[in-house]
PDB file of C-alpha atoms in Angstrom:
ATOM      1  CA  ASN A   6     -62.563  32.365  32.361  1.00 60.00           C
ATOM      2  CA  SER A   7     -60.180  33.819  30.093  1.00 64.00           C
ATOM      3  CA  PRO A   8     -60.880  37.208  28.398  1.00 71.00           C
ATOM      4  CA  LEU A   9     -59.593  36.168  25.625  1.00 66.00           C
ATOM      5  CA  PRO A  10     -61.579  34.001  22.934  1.00 70.00           C
ATOM      6  CA  ALA A  11     -62.377  30.496  23.370  1.00 72.00           C
ATOM      7  CA  ASN A  12     -59.708  27.385  22.193  1.00 69.00           C
ATOM      8  CA  TYR A  13     -61.114  25.090  19.576  1.00 74.00           C
ATOM      9  CA  THR A  14     -60.119  22.454  17.126  1.00 82.00           C
ATOM     10  CA  THR A  15     -61.699  19.551  14.891  1.00 87.00           C
ATOM     11  CA  VAL A  16     -60.461  15.814  15.240  1.00 90.00           C
ATOM     12  CA  SER A  17     -58.932  16.473  11.523  1.00 90.00           C
ATOM     13  CA  ASP A  18     -56.568  19.232  13.355  1.00 91.00           C
ATOM     14  CA  LEU A  19     -55.868  16.726  16.429  1.00 93.00           C
ATOM     15  CA  ASN A  20     -54.817  13.770  13.471  1.00 93.00           C
ATOM     16  CA  LYS A  21     -53.183  16.570  11.857  1.00 92.00           C
ATOM     17  CA  MET A  22     -50.830  17.341  15.418  1.00 93.00           C
ATOM     18  CA  LEU A  23     -50.518  13.232  15.770  1.00 95.00           C
ATOM     19  CA  VAL A  24     -48.780  12.186  12.020  1.00 92.00           C
ATOM     20  CA  LEU A  25     -46.692  15.763  12.111  1.00 92.00           C
ATOM     21  CA  LEU A  26     -45.798  14.537  15.229  1.00 94.00           C
ATOM     22  CA  GLU A  27     -45.257  10.978  13.863  1.00 92.00           C
ATOM     23  CA  ASN A  28     -43.494  11.423  11.221  1.00 88.00           C
ATOM     24  CA  ARG A  29     -41.149  13.942  13.023  1.00 87.00           C
ATOM     25  CA  LEU A  30     -41.970  17.327  11.172  1.00 84.00           C
ATOM     26  CA  VAL A  31     -42.422  20.022  13.216  1.00 87.00           C
ATOM     27  CA  VAL A  32     -39.543  19.141  15.998  1.00 88.00           C
ATOM     28  CA  ASN A  33     -36.378  16.821  15.276  1.00 87.00           C
ATOM     29  CA  ASP A  34     -36.801  13.149  15.810  1.00 85.00           C
ATOM     30  CA  SER A  35     -35.217  12.979  19.513  1.00 90.00           C
ATOM     31  CA  LEU A  36     -37.937  15.697  20.650  1.00 93.00           C
ATOM     32  CA  SER A  37     -40.605  13.885  18.409  1.00 92.00           C
ATOM     33  CA  GLY A  38     -39.480   9.702  20.477  1.00 92.00           C
ATOM     34  CA  GLN A  39     -39.354  11.748  23.425  1.00 95.00           C
ATOM     35  CA  GLY A  40     -43.345  13.499  23.233  1.00 96.00           C
ATOM     36  CA  ILE A  41     -44.930  10.263  22.040  1.00 96.00           C
ATOM     37  CA  THR A  42     -43.586   8.291  25.177  1.00 96.00           C
ATOM     38  CA  TYR A  43     -45.082  10.845  27.515  1.00 97.00           C
ATOM     39  CA  LEU A  44     -48.090   9.670  24.905  1.00 97.00           C
ATOM     40  CA  VAL A  45     -47.604   5.926  25.618  1.00 97.00           C
ATOM     41  CA  GLN A  46     -46.976   6.767  29.331  1.00 97.00           C
ATOM     42  CA  THR A  47     -50.782   7.954  30.024  1.00 95.00           C
ATOM     43  CA  CYS A  48     -52.217   6.815  32.985  1.00 95.00           C
ATOM     44  CA  ASP A  49     -55.690   7.463  31.283  1.00 95.00           C
ATOM     45  CA  LYS A  50     -56.176   4.198  28.720  1.00 97.00           C
ATOM     46  CA  ASN A  51     -59.771   4.497  29.341  1.00 97.00           C
ATOM     47  CA  ARG A  52     -61.192   5.386  26.363  1.00 98.00           C
ATOM     48  CA  ILE A  53     -59.557   4.491  23.649  1.00 98.00           C
ATOM     49  CA  ALA A  54     -57.175   1.497  24.584  1.00 98.00           C
ATOM     50  CA  ARG A  55     -60.389   0.677  26.683  1.00 97.00           C
ATOM     51  CA  ASN A  56     -60.946  -2.390  24.617  1.00 97.00           C
ATOM     52  CA  ILE A  57     -57.095  -2.708  23.544  1.00 97.00           C
ATOM     53  CA  THR A  58     -55.352  -5.781  24.595  1.00 93.00           C
ATOM     54  CA  GLY A  59     -51.965  -7.893  23.146  1.00 92.00           C
ATOM     55  CA  ASP A  60     -49.408  -5.973  21.495  1.00 95.00           C
ATOM     56  CA  ILE A  61     -51.030  -2.698  20.116  1.00 97.00           C
ATOM     57  CA  VAL A  62     -49.406   0.423  21.963  1.00 97.00           C
ATOM     58  CA  ILE A  63     -51.990   3.340  22.230  1.00 98.00           C
ATOM     59  CA  ALA A  64     -50.020   6.824  22.648  1.00 98.00           C
ATOM     60  CA  ASN A  65     -53.035   9.386  23.489  1.00 98.00           C
ATOM     61  CA  LYS A  66     -54.207  12.201  25.328  1.00 97.00           C
ATOM     62  CA  THR A  67     -58.445  12.828  26.401  1.00 96.00           C
ATOM     63  CA  GLY A  68     -59.583  15.814  26.684  1.00 93.00           C
ATOM     64  CA  THR A  69     -62.724  17.270  28.551  1.00 90.00           C
ATOM     65  CA  VAL A  70     -64.967  20.315  29.002  1.00 85.00           C
ATOM     66  CA  SER A  71     -68.860  20.246  30.094  1.00 84.00           C
ATOM     67  CA  THR A  72     -70.101  18.974  26.456  1.00 89.00           C
ATOM     68  CA  LEU A  73     -67.359  17.163  24.815  1.00 91.00           C
ATOM     69  CA  SER A  74     -65.646  13.706  25.693  1.00 94.00           C
ATOM     70  CA  GLY A  75     -62.527  12.429  23.721  1.00 96.00           C
ATOM     71  CA  ASP A  76     -58.817  11.010  23.129  1.00 97.00           C
ATOM     72  CA  MET A  77     -56.952  11.484  20.520  1.00 98.00           C
ATOM     73  CA  ALA A  78     -53.589   8.889  19.734  1.00 98.00           C
ATOM     74  CA  LEU A  79     -51.053   7.190  17.567  1.00 98.00           C
ATOM     75  CA  VAL A  80     -51.789   3.685  17.979  1.00 97.00           C
ATOM     76  CA  TYR A  81     -48.538   1.185  17.290  1.00 95.00           C
ATOM     77  CA  PHE A  82     -49.523  -2.838  15.155  1.00 93.00           C
ATOM     78  CA  PRO A  83     -47.044  -5.154  15.494  1.00 89.00           C
ATOM     79  CA  HIS A  84     -47.109  -6.045  12.341  1.00 84.00           C
ATOM     80  CA  ARG A  85     -48.069  -2.128  10.484  1.00 85.00           C
ATOM     81  CA  GLU A  86     -47.542   1.027  10.722  1.00 86.00           C
ATOM     82  CA  PRO A  87     -49.374   3.437  12.815  1.00 92.00           C
ATOM     83  CA  ILE A  88     -53.010   5.431  12.890  1.00 94.00           C
ATOM     84  CA  ALA A  89     -53.741   8.378  13.766  1.00 96.00           C
ATOM     85  CA  LEU A  90     -57.084   8.290  16.062  1.00 97.00           C
ATOM     86  CA  THR A  91     -59.536  10.886  17.163  1.00 97.00           C
ATOM     87  CA  ILE A  92     -62.464  10.269  18.929  1.00 97.00           C
ATOM     88  CA  VAL A  93     -64.844  13.102  20.459  1.00 96.00           C
ATOM     89  CA  LEU A  94     -68.142  12.442  21.967  1.00 95.00           C
ATOM     90  CA  LYS A  95     -70.306  15.818  22.218  1.00 92.00           C
ATOM     91  CA  ASN A  96     -73.692  16.139  23.789  1.00 91.00           C
ATOM     92  CA  ASN A  97     -75.140  19.984  24.157  1.00 89.00           C
ATOM     93  CA  THR A  98     -76.906  19.273  27.321  1.00 89.00           C
ATOM     94  CA  GLY A  99     -73.402  17.874  29.084  1.00 86.00           C
ATOM     95  CA  ILE A 100     -71.099  14.843  28.779  1.00 90.00           C
ATOM     96  CA  ASN A 101     -72.076  11.150  31.211  1.00 93.00           C
ATOM     97  CA  TYR A 102     -68.507  10.634  31.117  1.00 93.00           C
ATOM     98  CA  ASN A 103     -68.841   7.095  31.880  1.00 95.00           C
ATOM     99  CA  LYS A 104     -71.029   6.139  28.817  1.00 96.00           C
ATOM    100  CA  ALA A 105     -69.017   8.480  26.952  1.00 96.00           C
ATOM    101  CA  ASP A 106     -65.468   6.993  27.768  1.00 97.00           C
ATOM    102  CA  GLN A 107     -67.488   3.011  27.143  1.00 97.00           C
ATOM    103  CA  GLU A 108     -69.065   4.335  23.662  1.00 97.00           C
ATOM    104  CA  ILE A 109     -65.410   5.769  22.598  1.00 98.00           C
ATOM    105  CA  GLY A 110     -64.507   2.760  23.738  1.00 98.00           C
ATOM    106  CA  LYS A 111     -66.405   0.475  21.265  1.00 98.00           C
ATOM    107  CA  LEU A 112     -66.143   2.247  18.543  1.00 98.00           C
ATOM    108  CA  ALA A 113     -61.845   2.528  18.797  1.00 98.00           C
ATOM    109  CA  GLN A 114     -62.454  -1.268  19.072  1.00 98.00           C
ATOM    110  CA  THR A 115     -63.707  -1.356  15.734  1.00 97.00           C
ATOM    111  CA  ILE A 116     -61.865   0.596  14.129  1.00 96.00           C
ATOM    112  CA  ILE A 117     -58.365  -1.236  15.616  1.00 97.00           C
ATOM    113  CA  GLU A 118     -59.346  -4.176  15.013  1.00 95.00           C
ATOM    114  CA  HIS A 119     -60.250  -3.676  11.098  1.00 93.00           C
ATOM    115  CA  TYR A 120     -57.179  -2.075  11.283  1.00 91.00           C
ATOM    116  CA  ASN A 121     -55.048  -4.907  12.580  1.00 92.00           C
ATOM    117  CA  CYS A 122     -56.278  -7.418  10.507  1.00 89.00           C
ATOM    118  CA  GLN A 123     -55.401  -4.832   7.054  1.00 81.00           C
ATOM    119  CA  PRO A 124     -51.947  -7.015   5.189  1.00 75.00           C
ATOM    120  CA  ASN A 125     -49.128  -5.138   4.463  1.00 75.00           C
ATOM    121  CA  TYR A 126     -47.521  -4.164   1.704  1.00 76.00           C
ATOM    122  CA  SER A 127     -44.942  -6.217  -1.167  1.00 78.00           C
ATOM    123  CA  LEU A 128     -43.013  -4.657  -3.175  1.00 77.00           C
ATOM    124  CA  TYR A 129     -42.827  -5.635  -6.825  1.00 80.00           C
ATOM    125  CA  ILE A 130     -39.995  -3.840  -9.575  1.00 76.00           C
ATOM    126  CA  ASN A 131     -40.521  -4.715 -12.870  1.00 79.00           C
ATOM    127  CA  GLY A 132     -42.925  -7.672 -12.204  1.00 85.00           C
ATOM    128  CA  GLU A 133     -40.284  -9.341  -9.688  1.00 84.00           C
ATOM    129  CA  LEU A 134     -41.527  -9.580  -6.246  1.00 84.00           C
ATOM    130  CA  ILE A 135     -38.423  -7.860  -3.808  1.00 78.00           C
ATOM    131  CA  ALA A 136     -39.812  -8.460  -0.518  1.00 77.00           C
ATOM    132  CA  ASP A 137     -43.031  -9.114   1.571  1.00 77.00           C
ATOM    133  CA  ASN A 138     -44.822  -6.692   3.918  1.00 74.00           C
ATOM    134  CA  ILE A 139     -43.323  -3.971   3.262  1.00 76.00           C
ATOM    135  CA  ARG A 140     -44.858  -0.829   5.981  1.00 73.00           C
ATOM    136  CA  LEU A 141     -46.227   2.043   3.597  1.00 74.00           C
ATOM    137  CA  ARG A 142     -46.253   5.309   4.770  1.00 76.00           C
ATOM    138  CA  PHE A 143     -47.952   8.338   3.749  1.00 75.00           C
ATOM    139  CA  ILE A 144     -45.576  11.829   4.130  1.00 74.00           C
ATOM    140  CA  ASN A 145     -46.558  14.840   2.918  1.00 72.00           C
ATOM    141  CA  SER A 146     -49.594  12.827   0.912  1.00 70.00           C
ATOM    142  CA  ARG A 147     -46.330  10.901  -0.665  1.00 75.00           C
ATOM    143  CA  PRO A 148     -46.219   7.213  -0.007  1.00 75.00           C
ATOM    144  CA  TYR A 149     -42.208   5.669   1.577  1.00 78.00           C
ATOM    145  CA  ILE A 150     -41.730   2.748   2.449  1.00 76.00           C
ATOM    146  CA  GLU A 151     -38.845   1.223   4.709  1.00 77.00           C
ATOM    147  CA  TYR A 152     -35.317   1.536   3.195  1.00 76.00           C
ATOM    148  CA  HIS A 153     -35.218  -1.370   0.345  1.00 70.00           C
ATOM    149  CA  HIS A 154     -31.632  -2.081  -1.563  1.00 71.00           C
ATOM    150  CA  ALA A 155     -33.607  -3.179  -4.164  1.00 67.00           C
ATOM    151  CA  ILE A 156     -34.482   0.445  -4.661  1.00 67.00           C
ATOM    152  CA  ASP A 157     -32.134   2.614  -3.452  1.00 60.00           C
ATOM    153  CA  ARG A 158     -30.569   4.279  -6.319  1.00 59.00           C
ATOM    154  CA  GLN A 159     -34.356   4.658  -7.404  1.00 58.00           C
ATOM    155  CA  SER A 160     -35.522   6.970  -4.580  1.00 53.00           C
ATOM    156  CA  THR A 161     -35.444  10.061  -4.859  1.00 64.00           C
ATOM    157  CA  GLU A 162     -36.570  11.520  -1.033  1.00 74.00           C
ATOM    158  CA  LYS A 163     -35.213   9.718   2.629  1.00 77.00           C
ATOM    159  CA  ILE A 164     -36.336  11.160   5.274  1.00 78.00           C
ATOM    160  CA  SER A 165     -35.557   9.142   9.233  1.00 78.00           C
ATOM    161  CA  ILE A 166     -38.166   8.236  11.144  1.00 77.00           C
ATOM    162  CA  GLY A 167     -37.468   6.764  14.712  1.00 74.00           C
ATOM    163  CA  GLY A 168     -34.281   6.163  13.685  1.00 77.00           C
ATOM    164  CA  LYS A 169     -35.271   4.274  10.406  1.00 78.00           C
ATOM    165  CA  GLN A 170     -34.694   5.622   7.125  1.00 80.00           C
ATOM    166  CA  PHE A 171     -37.574   5.298   4.757  1.00 79.00           C
ATOM    167  CA  ILE A 172     -37.218   5.890   0.437  1.00 78.00           C
ATOM    168  CA  SER A 173     -40.062   7.416  -1.231  1.00 75.00           C
TER     169      SER A 173
END
């Protein structure tokens, strides 16, 4: 019971926070990495991570109030760039938390399986295949790839994320 106004957010706001953290755009690389490590170590893996097996890593933070149940996560795949995923269920008459956990888990599993099956991109320069399995990232609506010597001279922007160099 606070005299301050209620705290509101949207799933879009939560996803933006995750993307900013992953892309090291709010705090430096070291602090972003530490924050992501804390999210990976979150004990509550009963929602987005509920049905996920194998080498996919879920860095998440759950949230619950009387009419909402949700989870926000960075999902790290072994063979592609991560995605930000936020799922919130709302019921104005109250939440059955066990059922909500199951439903969030099912939806997350469907989404994660879809992205896990998507191929990475190939890099072509002047029609010549330079590299397969390029990890494309969008940072501030611009595409970046992990550093590749073949396009270094043509690149206009470089950014470091998690100790890796990315070029536009």
